[in-house]
Each structure stands twice: as C-alpha cells, then as structure tokens.
XYZ file of N, CA and C in Angstrom:
789
model
N 48.171 48.068 58.914
C 47.303 46.912 58.677
C 48.065 45.608 58.854
N 49.209 45.498 58.173
C 49.983 44.256 58.238
C 50.500 44.001 59.630
N 50.995 45.063 60.281
C 51.548 44.886 61.626
C 50.464 44.461 62.601
N 49.242 45.033 62.415
C 48.142 44.639 63.285
C 47.780 43.183 63.061
N 47.801 42.766 61.794
C 47.477 41.372 61.494
C 48.510 40.439 62.103
N 49.793 40.793 61.927
C 50.856 39.918 62.417
C 50.871 39.844 63.929
N 50.421 40.919 64.568
C 50.346 40.887 66.025
C 49.373 39.807 66.481
N 48.304 39.622 65.704
C 47.318 38.600 66.019
C 47.815 37.224 65.642
N 48.261 37.065 64.401
C 48.647 35.743 63.931
C 49.947 35.278 64.532
N 50.697 36.185 65.135
C 51.937 35.781 65.795
C 51.687 34.752 66.870
N 50.449 34.697 67.340
C 50.111 33.724 68.363
C 49.617 32.416 67.758
N 49.444 32.380 66.448
C 48.927 31.184 65.793
C 50.048 30.434 65.094
N 49.664 29.408 64.359
C 50.655 28.557 63.713
C 51.258 29.214 62.481
N 52.419 28.699 62.067
C 53.075 29.202 60.860
C 52.206 28.952 59.629
N 51.435 27.899 59.671
C 50.582 27.561 58.522
C 49.601 28.689 58.244
N 49.004 29.234 59.308
C 48.039 30.324 59.137
C 48.708 31.530 58.512
N 49.907 31.871 58.986
C 50.605 33.039 58.450
C 50.958 32.838 56.979
N 51.379 31.631 56.613
C 51.732 31.355 55.214
C 50.511 31.472 54.308
N 49.376 30.965 54.796
C 48.152 31.051 54.000
C 47.767 32.510 53.764
N 47.950 33.332 54.790
C 47.654 34.758 54.641
C 48.506 35.382 53.540
N 49.795 35.095 53.566
C 50.705 35.668 52.575
C 50.365 35.191 51.168
N 50.064 33.899 51.047
C 49.745 33.340 49.728
C 48.473 33.962 49.175
N 47.425 34.018 49.993
C 46.145 34.554 49.538
C 46.251 36.014 49.117
N 46.952 36.826 49.913
C 47.089 38.234 49.561
C 47.977 38.428 48.341
N 48.961 37.560 48.182
C 49.832 37.669 47.011
C 49.070 37.339 45.734
N 48.179 36.339 45.823
C 47.451 35.886 44.636
C 46.339 36.855 44.256
N 45.569 37.287 45.258
C 44.345 38.020 44.957
C 44.464 39.536 45.099
N 45.068 40.015 46.145
C 45.002 41.447 46.413
C 46.122 42.225 45.745
N 47.339 41.709 45.841
C 48.475 42.465 45.301
C 48.354 42.696 43.797
N 48.067 41.661 42.963
C 47.958 41.910 41.513
C 46.861 42.912 41.178
N 45.719 42.805 41.868
C 44.612 43.716 41.594
C 44.992 45.144 41.923
N 45.606 45.324 43.066
C 46.028 46.664 43.481
C 47.045 47.223 42.494
N 47.958 46.365 42.044
C 49.001 46.809 41.124
C 48.444 47.227 39.780
N 47.445 46.477 39.270
C 46.850 46.806 37.979
C 46.105 48.131 38.050
N 45.449 48.354 39.195
C 44.649 49.560 39.319
C 45.507 50.795 39.551
N 46.577 50.655 40.330
C 47.363 51.819 40.722
C 48.712 51.895 40.009
N 49.107 50.796 39.366
C 50.384 50.783 38.676
C 51.576 50.674 39.601
N 51.318 50.262 40.845
C 52.417 50.093 41.793
C 51.960 49.126 42.896
N 52.938 48.644 43.672
C 52.603 47.762 44.791
C 51.975 48.571 45.915
N 51.052 47.995 46.639
C 50.463 48.700 47.776
C 51.520 48.965 48.832
N 51.414 50.070 49.557
C 52.438 50.441 50.532
C 52.595 49.447 51.668
N 51.527 48.691 51.981
C 51.649 47.782 53.112
C 52.409 46.511 52.769
N 52.726 46.293 51.445
C 53.485 45.092 51.082
C 54.866 45.127 51.719
N 55.520 46.302 51.635
C 56.833 46.445 52.260
C 56.718 46.310 53.773
N 55.666 46.927 54.315
C 55.457 46.841 55.768
C 55.274 45.389 56.192
N 54.509 44.644 55.372
C 54.272 43.238 55.667
C 55.566 42.451 55.638
N 56.386 42.723 54.639
C 57.658 42.018 54.505
C 58.573 42.290 55.687
N 58.660 43.569 56.074
C 59.514 43.944 57.207
C 58.972 43.352 58.501
N 57.654 43.445 58.702
C 57.044 42.927 59.926
C 57.245 41.427 60.044
N 57.086 40.745 58.893
C 57.278 39.293 58.896
C 58.719 38.944 59.243
N 59.668 39.676 58.699
C 61.081 39.418 58.990
C 61.388 39.644 60.464
N 60.831 40.719 61.023
C 61.062 41.017 62.438
C 60.446 39.948 63.330
N 59.252 39.499 62.949
C 58.595 38.455 63.721
C 59.399 37.168 63.684
N 59.878 36.815 62.503
C 60.669 35.593 62.342
C 61.959 35.672 63.160
N 62.604 36.834 63.136
C 63.847 37.027 63.889
C 63.575 36.940 65.391
N 62.461 37.542 65.824
C 62.093 37.511 67.239
C 61.833 36.088 67.709
N 61.182 35.296 66.845
C 60.905 33.906 67.198
C 62.190 33.098 67.315
N 63.150 33.369 66.442
C 64.429 32.665 66.504
C 65.154 32.990 67.799
N 65.137 34.264 68.195
C 65.774 34.664 69.451
C 65.088 34.004 70.641
N 63.752 33.972 70.586
C 62.989 33.371 71.674
C 63.298 31.884 71.803
N 63.371 31.191 70.665
C 63.689 29.763 70.669
C 65.087 29.515 71.202
N 66.030 30.347 70.794
C 67.411 30.207 71.255
C 67.497 30.413 72.760
N 66.784 31.423 73.268
C 66.786 31.698 74.707
C 66.163 30.542 75.485
N 65.079 29.976 74.935
C 64.411 28.851 75.596
C 65.325 27.638 75.650
N 66.072 27.410 74.569
C 67.008 26.282 74.541
C 68.121 26.459 75.564
N 68.619 27.681 75.693
C 69.665 27.968 76.676
C 69.139 27.751 78.095
N 67.906 28.203 78.322
C 67.299 28.025 79.644
C 67.165 26.541 79.972
N 66.738 25.756 78.985
C 66.579 24.319 79.188
C 67.917 23.658 79.485
N 68.966 24.110 78.834
C 70.304 23.575 79.100
C 70.711 23.837 80.549
N 70.401 25.029 81.056
C 70.742 25.358 82.446
C 69.926 24.514 83.425
N 68.645 24.331 83.106
C 67.782 23.500 83.955
C 68.300 22.068 83.997
N 68.678 21.545 82.835
C 69.202 20.177 82.762
C 70.522 20.044 83.508
N 71.343 21.082 83.444
C 72.642 21.043 84.128
C 72.449 20.946 85.641
N 71.466 21.675 86.159
C 71.181 21.595 87.595
C 70.680 20.198 87.949
N 69.808 19.655 87.108
C 69.307 18.294 87.336
C 70.465 17.306 87.403
N 71.367 17.388 86.445
C 72.484 16.443 86.378
C 73.412 16.549 87.582
N 73.451 17.727 88.201
C 74.323 17.895 89.365
C 73.786 17.158 90.591
N 72.503 16.813 90.572
C 71.907 16.074 91.694
C 71.530 14.640 91.327
N 71.476 14.338 90.042
C 71.000 13.032 89.594
C 72.033 11.937 89.819
N 71.533 10.743 90.031
C 72.373 9.553 90.094
C 72.783 9.199 88.671
N 74.069 9.091 88.418
C 74.568 8.876 87.053
C 74.069 7.568 86.461
N 73.918 6.543 87.263
C 73.520 5.235 86.737
C 72.021 5.152 86.462
N 71.206 5.754 87.321
C 69.750 5.669 87.142
C 69.192 6.812 86.305
N 69.929 7.934 86.242
C 69.426 9.096 85.520
C 68.287 9.792 86.243
N 68.173 9.548 87.547
C 67.118 10.145 88.359
C 67.733 10.891 89.537
N 67.027 11.888 90.022
C 67.382 12.450 91.321
C 66.749 11.534 92.358
N 67.572 10.827 93.095
C 67.096 9.845 94.064
C 67.079 10.461 95.468
N 66.717 9.689 96.502
C 66.666 10.255 97.859
C 67.955 10.954 98.291
N 69.102 10.402 97.906
C 70.370 11.044 98.253
C 70.502 12.397 97.552
N 70.103 12.444 96.285
C 70.154 13.701 95.542
C 69.194 14.730 96.105
N 68.011 14.279 96.525
C 67.039 15.197 97.120
C 67.559 15.742 98.445
N 68.259 14.903 99.189
C 68.851 15.365 100.452
C 69.889 16.456 100.198
N 70.691 16.293 99.156
C 71.683 17.322 98.811
C 70.997 18.593 98.321
N 69.919 18.414 97.555
C 69.148 19.567 97.082
C 68.568 20.338 98.265
N 68.006 19.621 99.225
C 67.438 20.270 100.412
C 68.511 21.041 101.173
N 69.698 20.462 101.247
C 70.805 21.135 101.929
C 71.148 22.447 101.230
N 71.191 22.414 99.899
C 71.510 23.624 99.133
C 70.385 24.661 99.204
N 69.158 24.179 99.340
C 68.011 25.088 99.466
C 67.831 25.569 100.903
N 68.608 24.972 101.797
C 68.545 25.295 103.229
C 67.158 25.037 103.809
N 66.599 23.875 103.455
C 65.335 23.423 104.032
C 65.508 21.980 104.486
N 64.769 21.601 105.507
C 64.797 20.218 105.967
C 64.021 19.345 104.983
N 64.414 18.083 104.880
C 63.735 17.212 103.907
C 62.281 16.950 104.296
N 61.908 17.246 105.561
C 60.511 17.107 105.983
C 59.729 18.414 105.850
N 60.376 19.453 105.369
C 59.707 20.747 105.166
C 58.606 20.585 104.116
N 57.431 21.144 104.392
C 56.300 21.002 103.481
C 56.614 21.560 102.100
N 57.539 22.510 102.006
C 57.862 23.102 100.708
C 58.543 22.109 99.776
N 59.193 21.100 100.331
C 59.776 20.048 99.489
C 58.649 19.256 98.827
N 57.610 18.966 99.593
C 56.439 18.284 99.044
C 55.717 19.172 98.042
N 55.686 20.467 98.311
C 55.074 21.409 97.368
C 55.850 21.448 96.060
N 57.163 21.342 96.161
C 57.997 21.313 94.958
C 57.702 20.060 94.144
N 57.545 18.934 94.826
C 57.188 17.688 94.140
C 55.835 17.831 93.449
N 54.893 18.499 94.125
C 53.566 18.750 93.526
C 53.698 19.595 92.268
N 54.539 20.624 92.327
C 54.726 21.503 91.175
C 55.350 20.749 90.013
N 56.210 19.796 90.320
C 56.854 18.990 89.279
C 55.944 17.875 88.764
N 54.822 17.653 89.485
C 53.941 16.522 89.173
C 54.705 15.200 89.314
N 55.574 15.147 90.309
C 56.384 13.945 90.544
C 55.484 12.774 90.924
N 55.785 11.605 90.382
C 54.932 10.441 90.582
C 55.456 9.483 91.648
N 56.768 9.403 91.804
C 57.342 8.421 92.731
C 58.018 9.126 93.894
N 57.610 8.771 95.102
C 58.150 9.422 96.290
C 59.666 9.254 96.369
N 60.353 10.386 96.573
C 61.799 10.356 96.746
C 62.596 10.375 95.456
N 61.904 10.545 94.320
C 62.600 10.534 93.024
C 62.024 11.621 92.118
N 62.912 12.265 91.362
C 62.509 13.206 90.322
C 63.114 12.753 89.003
N 62.285 12.660 87.969
C 62.800 12.398 86.628
C 63.207 13.722 85.988
N 63.949 13.631 84.892
C 64.358 14.844 84.181
C 63.141 15.614 83.692
N 62.152 14.908 83.160
C 60.961 15.582 82.641
C 60.192 16.274 83.762
N 60.075 15.622 84.912
C 59.396 16.238 86.054
C 60.149 17.487 86.515
N 61.462 17.389 86.529
C 62.302 18.523 86.924
C 62.099 19.702 85.975
N 62.063 19.405 84.688
C 61.837 20.463 83.700
C 60.478 21.119 83.894
N 59.456 20.302 84.077
C 58.099 20.824 84.266
C 58.049 21.779 85.453
N 58.637 21.368 86.566
C 58.600 22.179 87.773
C 59.367 23.471 87.660
N 60.609 23.396 87.179
C 61.439 24.600 87.126
C 60.954 25.578 86.067
N 60.443 25.052 84.946
C 59.901 25.949 83.929
C 58.642 26.644 84.443
N 57.816 25.918 85.181
C 56.605 26.516 85.748
C 56.949 27.594 86.773
N 58.042 27.379 87.499
C 58.483 28.359 88.496
C 59.329 29.468 87.883
N 59.707 29.289 86.609
C 60.532 30.258 85.883
C 61.893 30.449 86.558
N 62.514 29.334 86.901
C 63.853 29.370 87.500
C 64.750 28.392 86.750
N 66.052 28.673 86.750
C 66.979 27.785 86.051
C 68.256 27.530 86.844
N 68.235 27.867 88.133
C 69.361 27.510 88.997
C 68.870 27.399 90.437
N 69.713 26.876 91.307
C 69.301 26.605 92.686
C 69.028 27.891 93.454
N 69.809 28.918 93.195
C 69.606 30.193 93.883
C 68.214 30.755 93.596
N 67.810 30.729 92.337
C 66.476 31.212 91.965
C 65.387 30.307 92.542
N 65.669 29.003 92.562
C 64.695 28.059 93.108
C 64.459 28.334 94.593
N 65.530 28.604 95.304
C 65.418 28.928 96.734
C 64.546 30.168 96.943
N 64.752 31.185 96.114
C 63.974 32.419 96.229
C 62.514 32.214 95.825
N 62.260 31.186 95.004
C 60.897 30.940 94.516
C 60.042 30.172 95.521
N 60.656 29.557 96.519
C 59.910 28.711 97.451
C 58.816 29.458 98.221
N 59.061 30.678 98.720
C 57.974 31.384 99.417
C 56.756 31.643 98.532
N 56.994 32.001 97.273
C 55.878 32.227 96.350
C 55.168 30.923 96.019
N 55.941 29.837 95.931
C 55.335 28.531 95.685
C 54.402 28.169 96.839
N 54.850 28.433 98.053
C 54.003 28.128 99.214
C 52.721 28.952 99.177
N 52.817 30.231 98.821
C 51.620 31.069 98.709
C 50.663 30.503 97.663
N 51.233 30.053 96.544
C 50.410 29.482 95.472
C 49.659 28.252 95.960
N 50.369 27.374 96.661
C 49.753 26.135 97.134
C 48.697 26.413 98.199
N 48.924 27.424 99.027
C 48.002 27.725 100.125
C 46.679 28.322 99.655
N 46.622 28.749 98.403
C 45.342 29.260 97.900
C 44.312 28.127 97.934
N 43.098 28.414 98.397
C 42.079 27.360 98.487
C 41.877 26.586 97.189
N 41.977 27.279 96.064
C 41.763 26.617 94.772
C 42.838 25.583 94.470
N 44.012 25.722 95.082
C 45.110 24.781 94.851
C 45.310 23.796 95.996
N 44.931 24.200 97.209
C 45.326 23.394 98.361
C 44.650 22.029 98.388
N 43.395 21.950 97.990
C 42.711 20.653 97.983
C 43.436 19.682 97.058
N 43.864 20.177 95.903
C 44.604 19.331 94.967
C 45.943 18.906 95.570
N 46.619 19.832 96.216
C 47.896 19.516 96.859
C 47.707 18.489 97.970
N 46.671 18.665 98.771
C 46.399 17.754 99.890
C 46.131 16.337 99.373
N 45.355 16.251 98.313
C 45.087 14.953 97.685
C 46.372 14.353 97.112
N 47.176 15.209 96.458
C 48.450 14.760 95.881
C 49.369 14.202 96.959
N 49.414 14.842 98.121
C 50.300 14.406 99.199
C 50.023 12.956 99.580
N 48.755 12.576 99.596
C 48.400 11.186 99.911
C 48.863 10.250 98.798
N 48.545 10.598 97.555
C 48.920 9.741 96.422
C 50.437 9.587 96.324
N 51.163 10.650 96.608
C 52.624 10.647 96.513
C 53.241 9.652 97.494
N 52.531 9.383 98.583
C 53.050 8.465 99.604
C 52.631 7.018 99.372
N 51.921 6.771 98.298
C 51.592 5.386 97.933
C 52.776 4.821 97.165
N 53.623 4.090 97.858
C 54.906 3.685 97.282
C 54.873 2.325 96.595
N 53.821 1.550 96.830
C 53.732 0.218 96.241
C 52.645 0.174 95.171
N 52.832 -0.688 94.195
C 51.838 -0.840 93.133
C 50.511 -1.315 93.717
N 49.434 -0.700 93.303
C 48.070 -1.006 93.742
C 47.823 -0.681 95.218
N 48.748 0.017 95.852
C 48.546 0.433 97.242
C 47.454 1.495 97.306
N 46.533 1.366 98.247
C 45.418 2.304 98.351
C 45.294 2.929 99.739
N 46.151 2.522 100.658
C 46.068 3.056 102.016
C 47.463 3.221 102.597
N 47.543 3.999 103.683
C 48.829 4.323 104.305
C 48.742 4.009 105.795
N 49.814 3.459 106.345
C 49.815 3.074 107.757
C 49.667 4.293 108.667
N 49.214 4.046 109.874
C 48.887 5.115 110.821
C 50.081 6.002 111.149
N 51.236 5.414 111.407
C 52.414 6.217 111.760
C 52.779 7.188 110.642
N 52.756 6.695 109.402
C 53.093 7.550 108.258
C 52.056 8.648 108.069
N 50.779 8.295 108.283
C 49.707 9.286 108.153
C 49.869 10.398 109.183
N 50.239 10.034 110.396
C 50.422 11.045 111.442
C 51.548 12.006 111.071
N 52.636 11.477 110.534
C 53.746 12.328 110.100
C 53.312 13.239 108.959
N 52.578 12.661 108.009
C 52.144 13.428 106.842
C 51.163 14.531 107.234
N 50.261 14.229 108.149
C 49.309 15.243 108.606
C 50.023 16.424 109.252
N 51.032 16.139 110.042
C 51.794 17.218 110.681
C 52.509 18.084 109.653
N 53.019 17.454 108.598
C 53.723 18.201 107.555
C 52.753 19.052 106.737
N 51.647 18.449 106.330
C 50.743 19.094 105.375
C 49.750 20.052 106.039
N 49.206 19.655 107.199
C 48.151 20.453 107.834
C 48.550 21.067 109.173
N 49.688 20.654 109.704
C 50.066 21.065 111.054
C 50.113 22.556 111.281
N 50.561 23.306 110.299
C 50.676 24.759 110.480
C 49.328 25.464 110.389
N 48.381 24.885 109.654
C 47.069 25.510 109.478
C 46.073 25.107 110.554
N 46.091 23.825 110.874
C 45.095 23.281 111.799
C 45.799 22.488 112.897
N 46.619 23.192 113.644
C 47.468 22.510 114.628
C 46.647 21.737 115.662
N 45.624 22.356 116.227
C 44.834 21.712 117.285
C 44.112 20.471 116.776
N 43.501 20.590 115.587
C 42.787 19.446 115.017
C 43.745 18.298 114.712
N 44.875 18.628 114.110
C 45.858 17.597 113.755
C 46.421 16.948 115.013
N 46.703 17.749 116.020
C 47.264 17.213 117.262
C 46.315 16.203 117.901
N 45.032 16.555 117.990
C 44.062 15.641 118.600
C 43.816 14.407 117.736
N 43.739 14.616 116.422
C 43.460 13.482 115.535
C 44.607 12.473 115.549
N 45.833 12.954 115.534
C 46.976 12.029 115.579
C 47.038 11.311 116.932
N 46.653 12.013 117.995
C 46.563 11.339 119.299
C 45.561 10.196 119.225
N 44.400 10.508 118.661
C 43.345 9.504 118.556
C 43.785 8.318 117.701
N 44.402 8.602 116.570
C 44.830 7.525 115.673
C 45.800 6.572 116.360
N 46.628 7.098 117.226
C 47.657 6.268 117.874
C 47.117 5.412 119.018
N 45.964 5.807 119.576
C 45.436 5.016 120.696
C 44.277 4.096 120.286
N 43.617 4.396 119.165
C 42.488 3.566 118.732
C 42.993 2.245 118.142
N 42.134 1.259 118.119
C 42.530 -0.070 117.644
C 41.714 -0.552 116.452
N 40.816 0.284 115.944
C 39.933 -0.149 114.854
C 40.566 -0.018 113.471
N 41.529 0.884 113.332
C 42.100 1.162 112.011
C 43.623 1.050 112.056
N 44.153 0.265 111.151
C 45.610 0.132 111.020
C 46.148 1.005 109.891
N 45.263 1.363 108.971
C 45.647 2.184 107.813
C 44.552 3.217 107.554
N 44.902 4.223 106.761
C 43.957 5.270 106.353
C 43.886 5.296 104.833
N 42.658 5.368 104.292
C 42.500 5.425 102.838
C 42.244 6.864 102.382
N 42.127 7.040 101.091
C 41.963 8.381 100.523
C 40.680 9.057 101.005
N 39.591 8.320 101.078
C 38.323 8.903 101.510
C 38.436 9.442 102.934
N 39.076 8.689 103.808
C 39.268 9.134 105.193
C 40.213 10.333 105.262
N 41.248 10.281 104.432
C 42.219 11.382 104.376
C 41.549 12.688 103.946
N 40.775 12.632 102.868
C 40.093 13.825 102.380
C 39.001 14.269 103.361
N 38.376 13.299 104.017
C 37.342 13.625 104.988
C 37.883 14.440 106.150
N 39.114 14.138 106.561
C 39.683 14.893 107.677
C 39.950 16.341 107.277
N 40.386 16.573 106.047
C 40.579 17.964 105.619
C 39.245 18.704 105.599
N 38.213 18.052 105.112
C 36.877 18.661 105.111
C 36.451 18.974 106.548
N 36.752 18.066 107.451
C 36.446 18.276 108.870
C 37.141 19.541 109.386
N 38.423 19.672 109.088
C 39.185 20.848 109.531
C 38.637 22.132 108.926
N 38.234 22.052 107.683
C 37.809 23.235 106.936
C 36.390 23.683 107.291
N 35.534 22.729 107.680
C 34.112 23.036 107.840
C 33.604 23.034 109.277
N 34.225 22.270 110.144
C 33.657 22.053 111.476
C 34.218 23.020 112.509
N 33.315 23.633 113.248
C 33.708 24.539 114.329
C 34.486 23.756 115.383
N 35.642 24.296 115.746
C 36.526 23.560 116.656
C 37.006 24.486 117.775
N 36.985 24.040 119.022
C 36.817 22.650 119.485
C 35.396 22.277 119.907
N 34.408 23.193 119.740
C 33.065 22.873 120.256
C 32.309 21.869 119.378
N 32.719 21.739 118.088
C 32.114 20.744 117.177
C 30.607 20.944 117.022
N 30.145 22.162 117.217
C 28.703 22.425 117.266
C 27.981 22.128 115.956
N 28.670 22.223 114.846
C 28.005 21.985 113.553
C 28.342 20.624 112.953
N 28.908 19.738 113.770
C 29.185 18.386 113.251
C 27.913 17.554 113.324
N 27.512 17.031 112.175
C 26.306 16.210 112.100
C 26.687 14.813 111.636
N 26.627 13.814 112.509
C 27.013 12.452 112.128
C 26.090 11.825 111.087
N 24.919 12.460 110.881
C 23.994 11.935 109.873
C 24.462 12.254 108.454
N 25.374 13.206 108.337
C 25.913 13.533 107.018
C 26.972 12.507 106.624
N 27.443 12.630 105.383
C 28.333 11.593 104.827
C 29.771 11.767 105.298
N 30.009 11.536 106.595
C 31.369 11.562 107.129
C 31.904 10.138 107.220
N 33.188 9.949 106.987
C 33.774 8.619 107.217
C 33.551 8.204 108.674
N 33.325 6.935 108.901
C 33.034 6.437 110.246
C 34.140 6.784 111.237
N 35.382 6.790 110.772
C 36.495 7.093 111.669
C 36.359 8.499 112.260
N 35.760 9.422 111.522
C 35.568 10.780 112.031
C 34.409 10.844 113.020
N 33.383 10.029 112.800
C 32.319 9.928 113.808
C 32.909 9.450 115.130
N 33.759 8.446 115.051
C 34.396 7.901 116.250
C 35.320 8.934 116.898
N 36.024 9.690 116.059
C 36.935 10.725 116.549
C 36.169 11.805 117.308
N 35.048 12.247 116.753
C 34.230 13.277 117.400
C 33.673 12.756 118.725
N 33.227 11.524 118.730
C 32.724 10.921 119.969
C 33.822 10.876 121.034
N 35.033 10.544 120.608
C 36.185 10.490 121.526
C 36.486 11.871 122.101
N 36.438 12.906 121.248
C 36.691 14.278 121.709
C 35.641 14.689 122.740
N 34.389 14.401 122.464
C 33.310 14.805 123.369
C 33.414 14.093 124.718
N 33.856 12.882 124.689
C 34.074 12.157 125.946
C 35.184 12.817 126.755
N 36.254 13.212 126.062
C 37.362 13.898 126.735
C 36.893 15.231 127.325
N 36.085 15.946 126.549
C 35.602 17.255 127.006
C 34.669 17.123 128.210
N 33.875 16.060 128.229
C 32.939 15.859 129.344
C 33.654 15.485 130.636
N 34.844 14.931 130.487
C 35.614 14.507 131.663
C 36.465 15.627 132.248
N 36.641 16.692 131.474
C 37.505 17.785 131.938
C 36.703 18.904 132.609
C-alpha cells in the first residue's frame, strides 16, 4: 500500500507527501494500534519506502548538478571571457569541432533548440536549455545528436515553427521587421534548399531580377513555404491568385508562366 502510494506521490511535491504522513500518523496509526495493540505492518514499509525515495532523489539531484557542471564547462570553453557569451568566433570554433560548416542548416537547428534570441550569440542559459533538451553534456555527444535533431526539426509539426524562427533569428536590429533580398536568398537555400530545391532556385532567381521588392517580410516568408508545401510544381495547376497569397507570389507565378510559355 505505502509503496504504491509513494510511487504516485513521488511525482508530486514534498508538501503533499508530508501531509500524507501527518494525516496517517494522526488518524490511522493510533486507531490501528488501539485496536490491534501494535503498529500496522505498512508503517515500517512506509518508513523504508520514504527513506529510499529520499535517497533516490538526492542521487538524482547530485547527478543533475554534475551534468550541469559539464554543460557549463563546455560553454566556457567557447565563450568570450569578457562578454560571457559564445560569440561568432566561439560559434566558428564550435562548428569546427562539430565538423560542420557554419552555414550548415544544423547550426541553425541547434540555435532553434536552444531558443537563441540573437544571431551569432549563445547565452549560458540558452546553451543549458539546448544541451539539456538534447541530453548531451559534451561536444562528442552533441555531434552525435545532430542527425536526430535534424529528424526532429524535419517533422511537419516542428518544421513550420523552425522556418518561422529562422526568419526571426535573422532580424538583427531592434524593431527590424524585414530582411534584405540577398540575405533572404541565402537563408532560403539553407533552410529550404534541400527539400524544395527547384522552387527555391527559381524564387531566388526571381528575387534577384525583380525591382519591386528590396526586402522580404514575415508574411511573404511564410507565404513562400506555404507555396512550396501546397502548390503543384512546376505546373502550378492548383495555384489560385484569388486566394490570400502575398502579391509577390502572384508576381512570381506570373513570371514562371511567362518563362514556361517561351520555352
């Protein structure tokens, strides 16, 4: 009985467990003792189970603290001593140790996992969040975790969030809401190039030759992913300009159809 109870309350707060012990000590134990002339057999079981649970929690806390120390040590090996941040130089060294290029999409995925807010920088708290979520505490384990991280991000339920994050992560100035065309073309190749190579290739071509847009905003950015995900390509048979597409995509589709008619 006691072990079954503790298995449940082990997931709750210490306050709940203390209340259980107090209530049973006050009401049940004295009554049982008066009736039977001895303590109930589960009292000893409860005491032993509680001690084992407490000991297990202490071990778990100690292990978690050790893990955090290792995570922090790795952070400090890449962090700038004066700023207390992993800066672009530190990220470059990290990429070298992970054997990935700094333009590799997995670096951006790592930033997403850390919930990093400023492009090219990781804070200690962001580093902790990311490595704890990945369950790694050194660079070797982090390197091995990258393929699984990519699989996680590629899941449809996660990819839209990652794609949106990639745009926000590149907003480097306060109150900035759009990104220049050259940077957008680079970002599209990194984030979508492997999945939608043909669409990205044509769209970046179009962006570089058109003169109507100097920057791309979030609505246009998200609209292009929807375009890649929903529209039959290259025939564009299900593209309906009457639907709520950003104007830049209407223009892009018109440009593609003109190219197709000329070939």
